[in-house]
Amino acid sequence: MIPTTRIGTLLHADHMATIQTLEALERRIAGARKPPALDAALSGWLGDLAATLRAEVETHFGFEEAHIFPLFLAQGQTGIVEILSQEHETILPLARRVAALAERAVADGRFAESDWGEFRMKGGELIERELFHIQKEEMGLLAGVAMLVDAGQDAALAEAFAATTAGQRDDAAALSR
């Protein structure tokens, strides 16, 4: 979907940054049965991953729930809000757990075998759920927003979102490497 609103464009950019982060996570965990040795580069990446997961998911979801979902509810569009809200409730603890495991590995200077197994499992589940969630938002939420907001609402939402997420996209771009 090509967004037709400013807020849609910003949400889309946030989705693309999240996809880059998830793809980088997938590259790190794919096929790696044993915990990797943590050198400075991997420790830095894990720290950035944890910060990005927390910020992107908590901030992005929070913005949608506070600013976007009410627009849908005011128009009686409860179905999409209910589905996406339930997904937020499932994805948020997963993202937090993956972040916590990454932070613990950095703090310990290594992944414990059990933590690595959980990191891979929860990371894989996060990737799957979040990618599917983003697809729904790209196809349904952004199209709906374009139909529900006027130019003034669009500008106000875009301004609020930009202020809320300042600096996060740069962090996500660094993680995709």
mmCIF file of C-alpha atoms in Angstrom:
data_model
loop_
_atom_site.group_PDB
_atom_site.id
_atom_site.type_symbol
_atom_site.label_atom_id
_atom_site.label_comp_id
_atom_site.label_asym_id
_atom_site.label_seq_id
_atom_site.Cartn_x
_atom_site.Cartn_y
_atom_site.Cartn_z
ATOM 1 C CA MET A 1 0.000 0.000 0.000
ATOM 2 C CA ILE A 2 1.234 3.444 -0.848
ATOM 3 C CA PRO A 3 0.085 5.752 1.960
ATOM 4 C CA THR A 4 -1.835 8.843 0.895
ATOM 5 C CA THR A 5 -1.629 10.700 4.198
ATOM 6 C CA ARG A 6 1.302 12.147 6.110
ATOM 7 C CA ILE A 7 0.544 9.979 9.143
ATOM 8 C CA GLY A 8 0.206 6.969 6.871
ATOM 9 C CA THR A 9 3.611 7.715 5.383
ATOM 10 C CA LEU A 10 5.179 7.955 8.846
ATOM 11 C CA LEU A 11 3.542 4.754 10.078
ATOM 12 C CA HIS A 12 4.647 3.018 6.885
ATOM 13 C CA ALA A 13 8.251 4.188 7.401
ATOM 14 C CA ASP A 14 8.106 2.879 10.965
ATOM 15 C CA HIS A 15 6.823 -0.463 9.664
ATOM 16 C CA MET A 16 9.679 -0.656 7.160
ATOM 17 C CA ALA A 17 12.232 0.109 9.904
ATOM 18 C CA THR A 18 10.708 -2.636 12.059
ATOM 19 C CA ILE A 19 10.886 -5.079 9.149
ATOM 20 C CA GLN A 20 14.590 -4.253 8.714
ATOM 21 C CA THR A 21 15.173 -4.944 12.411
ATOM 22 C CA LEU A 22 13.270 -8.230 12.234
ATOM 23 C CA GLU A 23 15.175 -9.309 9.116
ATOM 24 C CA ALA A 24 18.467 -8.593 10.886
ATOM 25 C CA LEU A 25 17.277 -10.623 13.884
ATOM 26 C CA GLU A 26 16.303 -13.467 11.577
ATOM 27 C CA ARG A 27 19.753 -13.469 9.980
ATOM 28 C CA ARG A 28 21.343 -13.685 13.443
ATOM 29 C CA ILE A 29 19.259 -16.598 14.714
ATOM 30 C CA ALA A 30 18.731 -18.639 11.540
ATOM 31 C CA GLY A 31 20.354 -22.035 11.878
ATOM 32 C CA ALA A 32 22.514 -21.018 14.846
ATOM 33 C CA ARG A 33 21.967 -23.885 17.281
ATOM 34 C CA LYS A 34 24.791 -22.908 19.627
ATOM 35 C CA PRO A 35 25.105 -19.517 21.271
ATOM 36 C CA PRO A 36 27.443 -17.184 19.405
ATOM 37 C CA ALA A 37 30.511 -15.734 21.079
ATOM 38 C CA LEU A 38 29.773 -12.171 22.066
ATOM 39 C CA ASP A 39 32.366 -9.824 20.664
ATOM 40 C CA ALA A 40 32.063 -6.049 20.876
ATOM 41 C CA ALA A 41 30.134 -5.824 17.590
ATOM 42 C CA LEU A 42 27.561 -8.450 18.554
ATOM 43 C CA SER A 43 27.196 -7.025 22.060
ATOM 44 C CA GLY A 44 26.588 -3.590 20.560
ATOM 45 C CA TRP A 45 24.075 -5.007 18.119
ATOM 46 C CA LEU A 46 22.216 -6.844 20.894
ATOM 47 C CA GLY A 47 22.064 -3.690 22.998
ATOM 48 C CA ASP A 48 20.726 -1.747 20.031
ATOM 49 C CA LEU A 49 18.242 -4.524 19.269
ATOM 50 C CA ALA A 50 16.876 -4.449 22.809
ATOM 51 C CA ALA A 51 16.503 -0.672 22.789
ATOM 52 C CA THR A 52 14.924 -0.657 19.345
ATOM 53 C CA LEU A 53 12.451 -3.446 20.116
ATOM 54 C CA ARG A 54 11.304 -1.731 23.273
ATOM 55 C CA ALA A 55 11.052 1.705 21.719
ATOM 56 C CA GLU A 56 9.536 0.744 18.388
ATOM 57 C CA VAL A 57 6.930 -1.660 19.672
ATOM 58 C CA GLU A 58 5.983 0.232 22.822
ATOM 59 C CA THR A 59 5.971 3.658 21.178
ATOM 60 C CA HIS A 60 4.399 2.610 17.877
ATOM 61 C CA PHE A 61 1.687 0.506 19.502
ATOM 62 C CA GLY A 62 1.041 3.183 22.122
ATOM 63 C CA PHE A 63 0.629 5.837 19.456
ATOM 64 C CA GLU A 64 -1.810 3.727 17.474
ATOM 65 C CA GLU A 65 -3.842 2.886 20.557
ATOM 66 C CA ALA A 66 -3.980 6.493 21.756
ATOM 67 C CA HIS A 67 -4.391 8.323 18.445
ATOM 68 C CA ILE A 68 -5.372 6.037 15.572
ATOM 69 C CA PHE A 69 -7.687 3.460 17.109
ATOM 70 C CA PRO A 70 -10.046 6.133 18.530
ATOM 71 C CA LEU A 71 -10.607 7.411 14.976
ATOM 72 C CA PHE A 72 -11.792 3.957 13.948
ATOM 73 C CA LEU A 73 -13.912 3.469 17.055
ATOM 74 C CA ALA A 74 -15.615 6.851 16.522
ATOM 75 C CA GLN A 75 -16.731 5.552 13.124
ATOM 76 C CA GLY A 76 -17.932 2.225 14.542
ATOM 77 C CA GLN A 77 -14.979 0.315 13.049
ATOM 78 C CA THR A 78 -14.440 -1.955 16.051
ATOM 79 C CA GLY A 79 -13.304 -5.088 14.214
ATOM 80 C CA ILE A 80 -9.922 -3.860 13.069
ATOM 81 C CA VAL A 81 -9.257 -2.200 16.425
ATOM 82 C CA GLU A 82 -10.092 -5.379 18.291
ATOM 83 C CA ILE A 83 -7.864 -7.553 16.090
ATOM 84 C CA LEU A 84 -4.896 -5.185 16.181
ATOM 85 C CA SER A 85 -5.266 -4.551 19.922
ATOM 86 C CA GLN A 86 -5.210 -8.292 20.624
ATOM 87 C CA GLU A 87 -2.107 -8.634 18.485
ATOM 88 C CA HIS A 88 -0.461 -5.763 20.377
ATOM 89 C CA GLU A 89 -1.171 -7.622 23.627
ATOM 90 C CA THR A 90 0.554 -10.727 22.227
ATOM 91 C CA ILE A 91 3.491 -9.050 20.495
ATOM 92 C CA LEU A 92 4.470 -6.589 23.216
ATOM 93 C CA PRO A 93 5.485 -9.197 25.833
ATOM 94 C CA LEU A 94 7.364 -11.161 23.157
ATOM 95 C CA ALA A 95 9.333 -8.087 22.127
ATOM 96 C CA ARG A 96 10.065 -7.267 25.755
ATOM 97 C CA ARG A 97 11.256 -10.827 26.429
ATOM 98 C CA VAL A 98 13.555 -10.892 23.399
ATOM 99 C CA ALA A 99 14.911 -7.507 24.499
ATOM 100 C CA ALA A 100 15.463 -8.758 28.059
ATOM 101 C CA LEU A 101 17.329 -11.840 26.818
ATOM 102 C CA ALA A 102 19.547 -9.680 24.609
ATOM 103 C CA GLU A 103 20.254 -7.338 27.525
ATOM 104 C CA ARG A 104 21.094 -10.241 29.841
ATOM 105 C CA ALA A 105 23.526 -11.699 27.294
ATOM 106 C CA VAL A 106 25.271 -8.339 27.003
ATOM 107 C CA ALA A 107 25.416 -7.945 30.790
ATOM 108 C CA ASP A 108 26.780 -11.496 31.236
ATOM 109 C CA GLY A 109 29.141 -11.247 28.266
ATOM 110 C CA ARG A 110 27.621 -14.405 26.793
ATOM 111 C CA PHE A 111 24.394 -16.230 26.052
ATOM 112 C CA ALA A 112 23.639 -19.078 28.436
ATOM 113 C CA GLU A 113 22.577 -22.185 26.456
ATOM 114 C CA SER A 114 18.996 -21.948 27.752
ATOM 115 C CA ASP A 115 18.798 -18.216 27.064
ATOM 116 C CA TRP A 116 20.057 -18.698 23.522
ATOM 117 C CA GLY A 117 17.414 -21.350 22.893
ATOM 118 C CA GLU A 118 14.697 -19.088 24.251
ATOM 119 C CA PHE A 119 16.085 -16.076 22.352
ATOM 120 C CA ARG A 120 15.904 -18.031 19.103
ATOM 121 C CA MET A 121 12.441 -19.426 19.829
ATOM 122 C CA LYS A 122 10.904 -16.152 21.049
ATOM 123 C CA GLY A 123 12.746 -14.194 18.361
ATOM 124 C CA GLY A 124 11.338 -16.457 15.664
ATOM 125 C CA GLU A 125 7.841 -16.131 17.082
ATOM 126 C CA LEU A 126 8.222 -12.347 17.304
ATOM 127 C CA ILE A 127 9.354 -12.162 13.687
ATOM 128 C CA GLU A 128 6.397 -14.221 12.484
ATOM 129 C CA ARG A 129 3.757 -12.403 14.520
ATOM 130 C CA GLU A 130 5.097 -8.911 13.914
ATOM 131 C CA LEU A 131 5.466 -9.362 10.151
ATOM 132 C CA PHE A 132 1.888 -10.623 9.878
ATOM 133 C CA HIS A 133 0.721 -7.739 12.080
ATOM 134 C CA ILE A 134 2.498 -5.188 9.898
ATOM 135 C CA GLN A 135 0.866 -6.682 6.798
ATOM 136 C CA LYS A 136 -2.571 -6.156 8.367
ATOM 137 C CA GLU A 137 -1.756 -2.599 9.282
ATOM 138 C CA GLU A 138 -0.350 -1.839 5.852
ATOM 139 C CA MET A 139 -3.420 -3.244 4.082
ATOM 140 C CA GLY A 140 -6.186 -2.213 6.486
ATOM 141 C CA LEU A 141 -5.175 0.401 9.002
ATOM 142 C CA LEU A 142 -3.368 2.775 6.643
ATOM 143 C CA ALA A 143 -6.160 2.606 4.064
ATOM 144 C CA GLY A 144 -8.712 3.263 6.790
ATOM 145 C CA VAL A 145 -6.767 6.218 8.126
ATOM 146 C CA ALA A 146 -6.728 7.752 4.646
ATOM 147 C CA MET A 147 -10.519 7.580 4.578
ATOM 148 C CA LEU A 148 -11.063 8.840 8.145
ATOM 149 C CA VAL A 149 -8.837 11.892 8.493
ATOM 150 C CA ASP A 150 -9.011 15.302 6.918
ATOM 151 C CA ALA A 151 -5.942 17.404 6.123
ATOM 152 C CA GLY A 152 -5.917 19.087 9.544
ATOM 153 C CA GLN A 153 -6.199 15.826 11.474
ATOM 154 C CA ASP A 154 -3.548 14.286 9.254
ATOM 155 C CA ALA A 155 -1.112 17.130 9.959
ATOM 156 C CA ALA A 156 -1.757 16.987 13.710
ATOM 157 C CA LEU A 157 -1.308 13.203 13.809
ATOM 158 C CA ALA A 158 1.874 13.371 11.739
ATOM 159 C CA GLU A 159 3.291 16.045 14.027
ATOM 160 C CA ALA A 160 2.424 14.038 17.151
ATOM 161 C CA PHE A 161 3.916 10.849 15.734
ATOM 162 C CA ALA A 162 7.110 12.543 14.586
ATOM 163 C CA ALA A 163 7.570 14.056 18.049
ATOM 164 C CA THR A 164 6.915 10.699 19.714
ATOM 165 C CA THR A 165 9.352 8.699 17.592
ATOM 166 C CA ALA A 166 12.191 11.174 17.048
ATOM 167 C CA GLY A 167 15.497 9.340 16.587
ATOM 168 C CA GLN A 168 14.147 5.792 16.503
ATOM 169 C CA ARG A 169 14.421 5.254 12.756
ATOM 170 C CA ASP A 170 18.144 6.022 12.831
ATOM 171 C CA ASP A 171 18.606 3.360 15.521
ATOM 172 C CA ALA A 172 16.666 0.815 13.464
ATOM 173 C CA ALA A 173 18.728 1.540 10.350
ATOM 174 C CA ALA A 174 21.899 0.789 12.294
ATOM 175 C CA LEU A 175 20.448 -2.571 13.348
ATOM 176 C CA SER A 176 19.756 -3.726 9.817
ATOM 177 C CA ARG A 177 23.490 -4.040 9.164
#
